[in-house]
Amino acid sequence: MSLHHELPPDKHEQLVKAVRLEWLSIVYLVTAVTLLYFTLGSSQAMKAAWVEDILGLTPPIAFLVASRVRNRKPNDRFPYGYHRATAIAYLCASVALLALGGFILYDSVSKLARFEHPPIDLVKPFGDRPVWLGWLMLGALAYSTVPQVILGRRKQPLAAELNDKVLYADAEMNRADWMTGVAAMLGIVGIGLGLWWADAVAASIISVDIVRDGAKNLRVAVDDLMDKEPTVVDDSRADPLPLWIKNELMLMDWVADAEVRLREEGHVFVGEAFVVPVDDTDLIGRMERANQRLRGLDWRLHELVIAAVREIDRPEPAREP
Amino acid sequence: MGSPGAAGPVRRGRAALAAAVLLALAAAGCGIPRDPERTLDRVQGGTLRAGITASEPWTTLEGGRPGGVEVELVERFAGELGARVEWVDGSEADLMAALEVRELDLVVGGLTADTPWQAKAAITRSYATTRVVVAVPASQPPPGDIAGMRVAVEAGSDAAGILEDKTDAVPVRVADVTKVKDSPVVVDEWLLDNLGLRDTGVHLRKDKHVMAAPLGENAFLVRLERFLIAHQAEVPALLDAAAGR
């Protein structure tokens, strides 16, 4: 019933661009994580920024894995294909984000409560001239912040074009990274000025942000695995496509009643349309033509099963909006 | 996922402000880092309260008088700051507890970089590295292998245990290794020349020597480290002086 074209040709160029950006992100994040590792010292804020960057690797990896796996055709062992692999990876990553954010938050708050003063001493990275490690920390933080914000800005429009939620979440995280960077920098500058608490406060702020990111992503991942109704790429409202398909069906003269349910599989939608035909005349032919027409409505509609029924059993409206 | 870019211009404004603050700080960066509790200011031209626990040759307390390599270094550091040193002796645990609450400004006593006190004190960069080596008299040819060799080692030292567990040599525990004549012996590397010994190349342990300062007093810590970096070349001579005594 379905052809395996997941992206229309005009979107292909955007996909290539997105893949290139995500590879760039991975290479860049690895260098940033390495740089931060060597300048961690005993700063909590640095540790938090470091962890955030490590976890920032998961969305690009998830995206790249997904962009390969989704081209794999369904087989007899996995008749629905491999789309869900990404959702599972995403679930794991968001749980990790939540747990690590929580740990750093606890660690920073308890350091504040114990009035722990972070020591930052000298290092000799360039031959014989010793430098205060704090200066190197600021440099490393700048390197781990500015390019991320730029990458995020470039990814966001692509995510919308490709209807890709992983890419969108990644772009959002990158764009929000300036906050982490500036908070961590203020923490280090605070230590420099003799404000011992600045570092732990900055780390707490960053870890709250990590926890929030984790919770947000966890919700999206769980929604996805539970086959929630499709939403637009920024998750702000329901996607109008199911309603549109239903209306198209209702407009067909052989259809007495219709109901459509879709779920998201990665960046595409699959689902069923139930129709109550007015009579049995040429039912198979009518359904085939309807399917062809509906599949032409939107590239994101990947697979639609039309089932003829005598009566439609409609789902109850959810209690919460 | 929130509404994207809703607060765009505000965010950019804040980022620019933060950047300006950072820039201003960088310009005024000469006085950075500062001490939260002003240790350096207080010590300069005043008193340096130093904790000491005996650990030859780094620190000694013969007749209650502090001496040794680290005491010499601390006295010189205090001299640079125009400060007088007030020595307090005690166990490492007592001194670290006092350092943690900033009743002391510095603790010495043969501390090494793997010290377990990292959470209570700021540990400096190491200013000297020493090794404990298996040596033979310089008159003998260096042995190819120490397996089965009888090696004198100080009784009750960790070197004795390492020699027993990690090598195939036969440890002979003695009270004072410097009195051993004409036999393979485990000694500190810096004693080799004084005792007329030759390194066999078998090193039992390596120590990076450090001092401890109060946590977070970064101006003081950085000043101390600058001093140690500038004077670390003098450590071998100080060790020889201690050995020759």
Coordinates of C-alpha atoms in Angstrom, one line a residue:
Chain A
M1 CA 0.0 0.0 0.0
S2 CA 2.9 2.4 0.6
L3 CA 5.7 3.6 -1.5
H4 CA 9.0 4.2 0.3
H5 CA 9.6 7.8 -0.5
E6 CA 10.0 9.5 2.9
L7 CA 11.1 12.8 1.7
P8 CA 10.1 14.7 -1.5
P9 CA 12.9 15.6 -3.8
D10 CA 12.8 19.3 -2.8
K11 CA 13.4 18.4 0.8
H12 CA 16.3 16.2 0.0
E13 CA 18.7 19.1 -0.3
Q14 CA 17.7 20.3 3.2
L15 CA 18.3 16.9 4.6
V16 CA 21.8 16.8 3.2
K17 CA 22.4 20.3 4.7
A18 CA 21.0 19.1 8.1
V19 CA 23.2 16.0 8.1
R20 CA 26.2 18.1 7.3
L21 CA 25.4 20.5 10.2
E22 CA 24.9 17.7 12.6
W23 CA 28.2 16.1 11.7
L24 CA 29.8 19.5 12.2
S25 CA 28.1 19.8 15.6
I26 CA 29.5 16.4 16.7
V27 CA 33.0 17.3 15.7
Y28 CA 32.8 20.7 17.3
L29 CA 31.2 19.3 20.5
V30 CA 33.9 16.7 20.9
T31 CA 36.5 19.4 20.7
A32 CA 34.6 21.6 23.1
V33 CA 34.1 18.8 25.6
T34 CA 37.9 17.9 25.4
L35 CA 38.8 21.6 26.0
L36 CA 36.4 21.9 28.9
Y37 CA 37.7 18.6 30.4
F38 CA 41.3 20.0 30.5
T39 CA 40.2 23.2 32.2
L40 CA 37.6 21.8 34.6
G41 CA 39.6 22.5 37.8
S42 CA 37.4 22.5 40.8
S43 CA 34.7 24.7 39.4
Q44 CA 31.2 23.4 39.7
A45 CA 29.9 25.6 36.9
M46 CA 32.6 24.2 34.6
K47 CA 31.5 20.7 35.5
A48 CA 27.9 21.6 34.7
A49 CA 28.7 23.2 31.4
W50 CA 30.9 20.2 30.5
V51 CA 28.1 17.7 31.3
E52 CA 25.6 19.8 29.3
D53 CA 28.0 19.7 26.3
I54 CA 28.5 15.9 26.6
L55 CA 24.7 15.4 26.6
G56 CA 24.4 17.9 23.8
L57 CA 26.0 15.2 21.7
T58 CA 22.9 12.9 21.9
P59 CA 20.5 14.8 19.6
P60 CA 22.9 15.1 16.7
I61 CA 23.8 11.4 17.1
A62 CA 20.1 10.5 17.3
F63 CA 19.4 12.5 14.2
L64 CA 22.2 11.0 12.2
V65 CA 21.3 7.4 13.3
A66 CA 17.6 8.1 12.5
S67 CA 18.4 9.5 9.1
R68 CA 20.1 6.2 8.2
V69 CA 17.8 3.8 10.0
R70 CA 14.6 5.2 8.6
N71 CA 15.7 4.3 5.1
R72 CA 15.7 0.7 6.1
K73 CA 12.7 -1.0 4.8
P74 CA 10.3 -2.9 7.1
N75 CA 10.9 -6.7 7.1
D76 CA 9.0 -9.7 8.4
R77 CA 10.6 -9.4 11.8
F78 CA 10.0 -5.6 12.1
P79 CA 6.9 -5.1 10.0
Y80 CA 6.5 -1.5 11.1
G81 CA 10.1 -0.6 10.2
Y82 CA 12.7 0.9 12.4
H83 CA 11.4 4.4 13.2
R84 CA 10.9 3.7 16.9
A85 CA 14.7 3.0 17.4
T86 CA 15.2 6.8 17.5
A87 CA 12.4 7.3 20.0
I88 CA 13.9 4.8 22.3
A89 CA 17.4 6.4 22.0
Y90 CA 15.7 9.7 22.7
L91 CA 14.0 8.4 25.8
C92 CA 17.3 7.1 27.1
A93 CA 19.1 10.4 26.4
S94 CA 16.4 12.5 28.2
V95 CA 16.5 10.2 31.2
A96 CA 20.3 10.7 31.3
L97 CA 19.8 14.5 31.0
L98 CA 17.3 14.5 33.8
A99 CA 19.4 12.3 36.2
L100 CA 22.7 14.1 35.5
G101 CA 21.1 17.5 35.9
G102 CA 19.6 16.5 39.2
F103 CA 22.9 15.2 40.4
I104 CA 24.8 18.4 39.6
L105 CA 22.0 20.5 41.1
Y106 CA 22.2 18.4 44.4
D107 CA 26.0 18.6 44.3
S108 CA 26.1 22.4 43.8
V109 CA 23.4 23.2 46.4
S110 CA 25.1 21.0 49.0
K111 CA 28.4 22.8 48.2
L112 CA 26.7 26.1 48.8
A113 CA 25.2 24.8 52.0
R114 CA 28.6 23.7 53.2
F115 CA 30.1 27.1 52.3
E116 CA 32.7 25.3 50.2
H117 CA 35.2 27.8 48.6
P118 CA 36.4 26.5 45.2
P119 CA 40.2 26.7 44.7
I120 CA 41.5 27.6 41.3
D121 CA 45.2 27.7 40.9
L122 CA 48.0 28.2 38.3
V123 CA 48.6 26.1 35.3
K124 CA 51.6 26.1 32.9
P125 CA 50.1 25.2 29.5
F126 CA 52.5 27.4 27.4
G127 CA 56.0 26.5 28.5
D128 CA 57.3 28.4 31.6
R129 CA 54.7 31.1 32.0
P130 CA 52.2 30.2 34.7
V131 CA 48.6 31.4 34.0
W132 CA 45.7 31.5 36.4
L133 CA 43.4 28.6 35.3
G134 CA 40.4 30.9 35.5
W135 CA 41.4 32.7 32.4
L136 CA 41.7 29.5 30.5
M137 CA 38.3 28.4 31.8
L138 CA 36.8 31.6 30.4
G139 CA 38.4 30.9 27.0
A140 CA 37.1 27.4 27.0
L141 CA 33.6 28.5 27.9
A142 CA 33.6 31.1 25.1
Y143 CA 34.6 28.4 22.6
S144 CA 31.9 26.0 23.9
T145 CA 29.2 28.7 23.6
V146 CA 29.4 31.0 20.7
P147 CA 29.6 28.4 17.8
Q148 CA 26.7 26.4 19.4
V149 CA 24.4 29.4 19.3
I150 CA 25.3 29.9 15.6
L151 CA 24.7 26.2 14.8
G152 CA 21.4 26.3 16.6
R153 CA 20.2 29.3 14.5
R154 CA 21.1 27.5 11.3
K155 CA 19.4 24.2 12.3
Q156 CA 16.1 25.7 13.3
P157 CA 14.7 26.5 9.9
L158 CA 15.8 23.2 8.6
A159 CA 14.1 21.4 11.4
A160 CA 10.8 23.1 10.5
E161 CA 11.2 22.2 6.8
L162 CA 12.0 18.6 7.5
N163 CA 9.4 18.3 10.2
D164 CA 12.0 16.7 12.4
K165 CA 11.5 17.0 16.2
V166 CA 14.9 15.6 17.1
L167 CA 16.6 18.3 15.0
Y168 CA 14.2 20.9 16.4
A169 CA 15.0 20.0 20.0
D170 CA 18.7 20.0 19.1
A171 CA 18.5 23.5 17.6
E172 CA 16.6 24.8 20.6
M173 CA 19.2 23.3 23.0
N174 CA 22.0 24.9 21.0
R175 CA 20.3 28.2 20.9
A176 CA 19.7 28.2 24.6
D177 CA 23.4 27.4 25.2
W178 CA 24.4 31.0 25.5
M179 CA 22.7 31.1 28.9
T180 CA 24.8 28.2 30.1
G181 CA 28.0 29.8 28.8
V182 CA 27.3 33.2 30.3
A183 CA 26.2 31.7 33.7
A184 CA 29.4 29.6 33.9
M185 CA 31.5 32.6 32.8
L186 CA 30.0 34.8 35.5
G187 CA 30.7 32.0 38.0
I188 CA 34.3 31.9 37.1
V189 CA 34.6 35.7 37.1
G190 CA 32.9 35.6 40.5
I191 CA 35.6 33.3 41.9
G192 CA 38.2 35.7 40.4
L193 CA 36.6 38.5 42.3
G194 CA 36.6 36.6 45.5
L195 CA 32.9 35.7 45.5
W196 CA 33.2 32.1 46.5
W197 CA 29.5 31.4 46.1
A198 CA 29.2 32.6 42.5
D199 CA 30.5 29.3 41.0
A200 CA 28.0 27.1 42.9
V201 CA 25.1 29.5 42.1
A202 CA 26.0 29.5 38.4
A203 CA 26.2 25.7 38.5
S204 CA 22.8 25.4 40.1
I205 CA 21.3 27.7 37.5
I206 CA 22.8 25.6 34.7
S207 CA 21.7 22.3 36.3
V208 CA 18.2 23.6 36.6
D209 CA 18.3 24.3 32.9
I210 CA 19.7 20.8 32.2
V211 CA 16.8 19.3 34.3
R212 CA 14.3 21.4 32.5
D213 CA 15.7 20.3 29.1
G214 CA 15.6 16.7 30.3
A215 CA 12.0 16.9 31.5
K216 CA 10.9 18.5 28.3
N217 CA 12.6 15.9 26.1
L218 CA 11.4 13.1 28.3
R219 CA 7.8 14.3 27.8
V220 CA 8.3 14.5 24.1
A221 CA 9.9 11.0 24.0
V222 CA 7.1 9.5 26.1
D223 CA 4.4 11.2 24.1
D224 CA 6.0 9.8 21.0
L225 CA 6.2 6.2 22.2
M226 CA 2.6 6.4 23.4
D227 CA 1.4 7.5 19.9
K228 CA 0.1 10.8 20.9
E229 CA -1.7 12.7 18.2
P230 CA 0.7 14.4 15.7
T231 CA 1.8 17.9 16.7
V232 CA 3.6 20.6 14.8
V233 CA 7.4 20.6 15.0
D234 CA 7.7 22.9 18.0
D235 CA 5.0 20.8 19.8
S236 CA 2.9 23.9 20.4
R237 CA -0.4 22.6 18.9
A238 CA -1.9 19.6 17.2
D239 CA -1.1 19.1 13.6
P240 CA -4.1 19.9 11.3
L241 CA -3.4 17.0 8.9
P242 CA -5.7 14.3 10.5
L243 CA -8.6 16.8 10.4
W244 CA -7.8 17.8 6.8
I245 CA -7.7 14.1 5.7
K246 CA -11.0 13.5 7.4
N247 CA -12.6 16.5 5.7
E248 CA -11.3 15.3 2.3
L249 CA -12.9 11.9 2.9
M250 CA -16.2 13.4 4.0
L251 CA -16.3 15.4 0.8
M252 CA -16.2 12.2 -1.3
D253 CA -19.7 11.3 -2.4
W254 CA -19.4 7.6 -1.5
V255 CA -18.4 8.3 2.1
A256 CA -21.2 8.6 4.7
D257 CA -18.9 9.0 7.7
A258 CA -15.2 9.0 8.4
E259 CA -12.7 9.2 11.2
V260 CA -8.8 9.4 10.9
R261 CA -6.2 8.6 13.5
L262 CA -2.5 9.2 12.8
R263 CA 0.7 8.7 14.8
E264 CA 4.1 10.1 14.3
E265 CA 7.0 7.9 13.3
G266 CA 10.0 10.0 13.4
H267 CA 9.3 12.8 10.9
V268 CA 6.5 11.1 9.0
F269 CA 2.9 10.2 9.9
V270 CA 1.3 6.8 9.6
G271 CA -2.2 5.7 10.5
E272 CA -5.7 4.6 9.7
A273 CA -8.8 6.1 8.1
F274 CA -12.2 4.4 9.0
V275 CA -14.9 5.1 6.5
V276 CA -18.6 4.2 6.4
P277 CA -19.5 3.8 2.7
V278 CA -23.0 4.6 1.4
D279 CA -23.1 1.3 -0.5
D280 CA -20.9 -1.6 -1.6
T281 CA -20.5 -0.5 -5.2
D282 CA -16.8 -0.8 -6.4
L283 CA -15.6 -0.5 -2.8
I284 CA -12.1 -1.6 -3.4
G285 CA -11.7 0.7 -6.4
R286 CA -13.1 3.7 -4.4
M287 CA -10.8 3.0 -1.5
E288 CA -7.7 2.7 -3.7
R289 CA -8.5 6.0 -5.5
A290 CA -9.2 7.7 -2.1
N291 CA -5.8 6.5 -0.8
Q292 CA -3.9 7.8 -3.8
R293 CA -5.6 11.1 -3.5
L294 CA -5.0 11.4 0.3
R295 CA -1.4 10.4 0.1
G296 CA -0.8 13.3 -2.3
L297 CA -2.1 15.8 0.3
D298 CA 1.1 16.0 2.2
W299 CA 4.6 14.5 1.9
R300 CA 4.6 13.7 5.6
L301 CA 1.7 11.2 5.3
H302 CA 3.8 8.1 4.9
E303 CA 1.3 5.3 5.1
L304 CA -2.5 5.3 5.4
V305 CA -4.7 2.2 5.8
I306 CA -8.3 2.8 4.8
A307 CA -10.7 0.4 6.4
A308 CA -14.4 0.2 5.5
V309 CA -16.6 -0.2 8.6
R310 CA -20.4 -0.3 9.3
E311 CA -20.1 2.1 12.2
I312 CA -17.5 4.4 13.7
D313 CA -16.4 4.0 17.3
R314 CA -15.1 7.4 18.1
P315 CA -12.5 7.9 20.9
E316 CA -13.6 10.0 23.9
P317 CA -12.1 13.5 24.2
A318 CA -9.1 13.6 26.6
R319 CA -9.8 15.2 29.9
E320 CA -6.8 17.6 29.8
P321 CA -6.3 19.7 26.8
Chain B
M1 CA 9.0 23.2 23.4
G2 CA 8.2 26.8 24.2
S3 CA 7.8 29.5 21.7
P4 CA 10.9 29.9 19.6
G5 CA 12.6 33.2 19.6
A6 CA 9.9 35.0 21.5
A7 CA 12.3 37.0 23.6
G8 CA 14.9 37.4 20.8
P9 CA 16.0 41.0 21.1
V10 CA 15.9 41.0 24.9
R11 CA 18.1 37.9 25.0
R12 CA 20.6 39.5 22.6
G13 CA 20.6 42.6 24.8
R14 CA 21.4 40.6 27.9
A15 CA 24.1 38.7 26.1
A16 CA 25.7 41.9 24.9
L17 CA 25.5 43.3 28.5
A18 CA 27.2 40.1 29.8
A19 CA 29.9 40.4 27.1
A20 CA 30.5 44.0 28.1
V21 CA 30.8 43.0 31.8
L22 CA 33.3 40.3 30.9
L23 CA 35.3 42.7 28.8
A24 CA 35.5 45.2 31.5
L25 CA 36.7 42.6 33.9
A26 CA 39.3 41.4 31.5
A27 CA 40.6 44.9 31.3
A28 CA 40.8 45.2 35.1
G29 CA 42.1 41.7 35.3
C30 CA 45.4 42.5 37.1
G31 CA 43.9 42.0 40.6
I32 CA 42.3 38.7 39.8
P33 CA 42.0 36.2 41.4
R34 CA 41.1 37.7 44.8
D35 CA 40.7 36.0 48.1
P36 CA 37.1 35.7 49.5
E37 CA 38.6 36.0 53.1
R38 CA 41.6 38.3 52.3
T39 CA 44.3 35.9 53.4
L40 CA 47.0 37.4 51.2
D41 CA 46.2 40.9 52.4
R42 CA 46.4 39.8 56.0
V43 CA 49.6 37.8 55.7
Q44 CA 51.5 40.6 53.8
G45 CA 53.5 42.5 56.3
G46 CA 51.8 40.5 59.1
T47 CA 51.9 36.9 60.3
L48 CA 51.8 33.7 58.2
R49 CA 50.3 30.9 60.4
A50 CA 51.9 27.7 59.2
G51 CA 51.0 24.2 60.4
I52 CA 53.8 21.7 60.5
T53 CA 53.9 17.9 61.0
A54 CA 57.3 16.2 61.0
S55 CA 58.2 14.2 57.9
E56 CA 61.9 14.1 57.2
P57 CA 63.6 15.5 55.2
W58 CA 60.8 17.9 54.2
T59 CA 59.9 18.9 57.8
T60 CA 61.7 18.3 61.0
L61 CA 60.9 19.3 64.6
E62 CA 64.2 18.5 66.4
G63 CA 63.9 20.0 69.9
G64 CA 60.7 21.5 68.8
R65 CA 62.5 23.7 66.3
P66 CA 61.0 23.5 62.8
G67 CA 63.5 22.7 60.1
G68 CA 63.8 20.9 56.7
V69 CA 63.3 21.7 53.1
E70 CA 59.7 22.9 53.3
V71 CA 60.3 24.9 56.4
E72 CA 63.1 26.7 54.5
L73 CA 60.8 27.3 51.6
V74 CA 58.0 28.6 53.8
E75 CA 60.4 31.0 55.6
R76 CA 61.6 32.4 52.3
F77 CA 58.0 32.8 51.0
A78 CA 57.1 34.7 54.2
G79 CA 60.2 36.8 53.7
E80 CA 59.0 37.7 50.2
L81 CA 55.6 38.8 51.7
G82 CA 57.3 40.7 54.5
A83 CA 55.6 38.3 57.0
R84 CA 56.7 36.5 60.1
V85 CA 56.0 32.8 60.3
E86 CA 54.1 31.5 63.3
W87 CA 54.6 27.7 63.4
V88 CA 52.0 25.4 64.9
D89 CA 52.8 21.7 65.1
G90 CA 50.2 18.9 65.2
S91 CA 48.9 15.8 63.5
E92 CA 48.0 16.1 59.8
A93 CA 44.3 15.7 60.7
D94 CA 44.4 18.5 63.3
L95 CA 46.3 20.8 61.0
M96 CA 43.9 20.2 58.0
A97 CA 40.9 20.7 60.2
A98 CA 42.4 24.1 61.3
L99 CA 43.2 24.9 57.7
E100 CA 39.7 24.2 56.6
V101 CA 38.3 26.8 59.0
R102 CA 41.2 29.2 58.0
E103 CA 42.8 29.2 61.5
L104 CA 46.0 28.3 59.5
D105 CA 47.2 29.8 56.2
L106 CA 49.4 27.0 55.1
V107 CA 50.2 23.4 56.1
V108 CA 53.5 21.5 55.3
G109 CA 54.7 18.1 56.2
G110 CA 55.8 16.0 53.3
L111 CA 52.4 16.2 51.7
T112 CA 52.1 14.6 48.2
A113 CA 49.7 15.2 45.3
D114 CA 47.7 12.1 46.1
T115 CA 46.9 13.5 49.6
P116 CA 43.4 12.5 50.8
W117 CA 42.8 16.1 52.1
Q118 CA 41.7 17.5 48.7
A119 CA 38.2 18.2 49.9
K120 CA 39.4 20.2 52.9
A121 CA 42.4 22.1 51.5
A122 CA 43.6 23.6 48.3
I123 CA 46.6 21.5 47.2
T124 CA 49.3 23.4 45.4
R125 CA 51.0 22.3 42.2
S126 CA 53.8 20.0 42.9
Y127 CA 57.2 21.8 43.4
A128 CA 59.3 18.6 43.5
T129 CA 59.1 15.0 42.4
T130 CA 61.0 12.3 44.2
R131 CA 61.4 8.6 43.7
V132 CA 62.1 5.6 45.9
V133 CA 64.5 3.4 44.0
V134 CA 66.3 0.1 44.4
A135 CA 70.0 0.9 44.3
V136 CA 73.3 -1.1 44.4
P137 CA 76.7 0.2 45.5
A138 CA 78.3 2.3 42.8
S139 CA 81.3 0.0 42.8
Q140 CA 79.1 -2.9 41.6
P141 CA 77.9 -3.4 38.0
P142 CA 74.2 -2.7 37.6
P143 CA 72.2 -5.9 37.8
G144 CA 70.1 -6.9 34.9
D145 CA 67.3 -8.1 37.1
I146 CA 66.5 -7.8 40.8
A147 CA 64.7 -11.2 41.0
G148 CA 65.9 -13.2 43.9
M149 CA 68.2 -10.4 45.0
R150 CA 68.4 -9.7 48.8
V151 CA 67.5 -6.0 49.1
A152 CA 67.8 -4.0 52.3
V153 CA 64.7 -1.8 53.0
E154 CA 63.6 0.3 55.9
A155 CA 61.4 -1.7 58.2
G156 CA 57.8 -0.4 58.5
S157 CA 58.0 1.6 55.3
D158 CA 55.6 1.2 52.4
A159 CA 58.6 0.5 50.1
A160 CA 59.1 -2.7 52.1
G161 CA 55.6 -3.8 51.3
I162 CA 55.9 -2.8 47.6
L163 CA 59.2 -4.6 47.3
E164 CA 57.6 -7.7 48.8
D165 CA 54.4 -7.7 46.8
K166 CA 55.3 -6.1 43.4
T167 CA 58.8 -7.4 42.8
D168 CA 60.6 -10.7 43.0
A169 CA 63.4 -9.4 45.2
V170 CA 63.8 -10.7 48.8
P171 CA 63.3 -7.8 51.2
V172 CA 65.6 -7.6 54.2
R173 CA 64.0 -5.2 56.7
V174 CA 66.5 -3.0 58.5
A175 CA 66.2 -0.1 60.9
D176 CA 68.4 2.4 59.0
V177 CA 69.1 1.9 55.3
T178 CA 71.8 4.5 55.3
K179 CA 74.0 2.3 57.5
V180 CA 73.8 -0.6 55.0
K181 CA 77.1 -1.3 53.3
D182 CA 77.9 -3.2 50.1
S183 CA 74.4 -4.5 49.5
P184 CA 71.4 -3.7 47.3
V185 CA 69.2 -1.2 49.2
V186 CA 66.0 0.7 48.8
V187 CA 66.6 4.5 49.2
D188 CA 65.3 7.9 48.1
E189 CA 66.7 8.8 44.8
W190 CA 68.2 12.1 46.1
L191 CA 70.4 10.1 48.6
L192 CA 72.1 8.1 45.9
D193 CA 75.2 10.3 45.5
N194 CA 75.7 10.8 49.2
L195 CA 75.6 7.1 49.9
G196 CA 77.7 6.1 46.9
L197 CA 74.9 4.2 45.3
R198 CA 73.8 3.5 41.7
D199 CA 70.1 3.4 40.5
T200 CA 69.1 -0.1 39.2
G201 CA 66.2 1.5 37.3
V202 CA 63.6 -0.2 39.5
H203 CA 61.5 2.5 41.0
L204 CA 59.1 1.6 43.8
R205 CA 57.2 4.8 44.1
K206 CA 57.1 8.4 42.8
D207 CA 56.0 11.3 44.9
K208 CA 54.9 14.7 43.8
H209 CA 55.4 17.1 46.7
V210 CA 52.9 19.7 47.5
M211 CA 51.8 22.2 50.2
A212 CA 48.2 22.8 51.4
A213 CA 46.5 26.2 51.5
P214 CA 43.0 27.2 52.6
L215 CA 40.2 26.3 50.1
G216 CA 39.2 29.1 47.8
E217 CA 41.8 31.7 49.0
N218 CA 42.9 31.9 45.4
A219 CA 45.1 35.0 45.5
F220 CA 47.1 33.5 48.3
L221 CA 47.2 30.1 46.5
V222 CA 48.4 31.7 43.3
R223 CA 51.0 33.8 45.1
L224 CA 52.3 30.7 46.8
E225 CA 52.4 28.7 43.6
R226 CA 54.3 31.5 41.8
F227 CA 56.8 31.4 44.6
L228 CA 57.1 27.6 44.4
I229 CA 57.5 27.6 40.6
A230 CA 60.2 30.3 40.9
H231 CA 62.1 28.4 43.6
Q232 CA 61.6 24.7 42.7
A233 CA 65.1 24.6 41.1
E234 CA 66.6 25.1 44.6
V235 CA 64.9 22.0 46.1
P236 CA 67.7 19.5 45.2
A237 CA 70.3 21.7 46.9
L238 CA 68.0 22.0 50.0
L239 CA 67.6 18.2 50.0
D240 CA 71.4 17.7 49.8
A241 CA 71.8 20.1 52.7
A242 CA 69.2 18.1 54.7
A243 CA 71.0 14.8 53.8
G244 CA 74.4 16.2 54.7
R245 CA 73.3 17.2 58.2

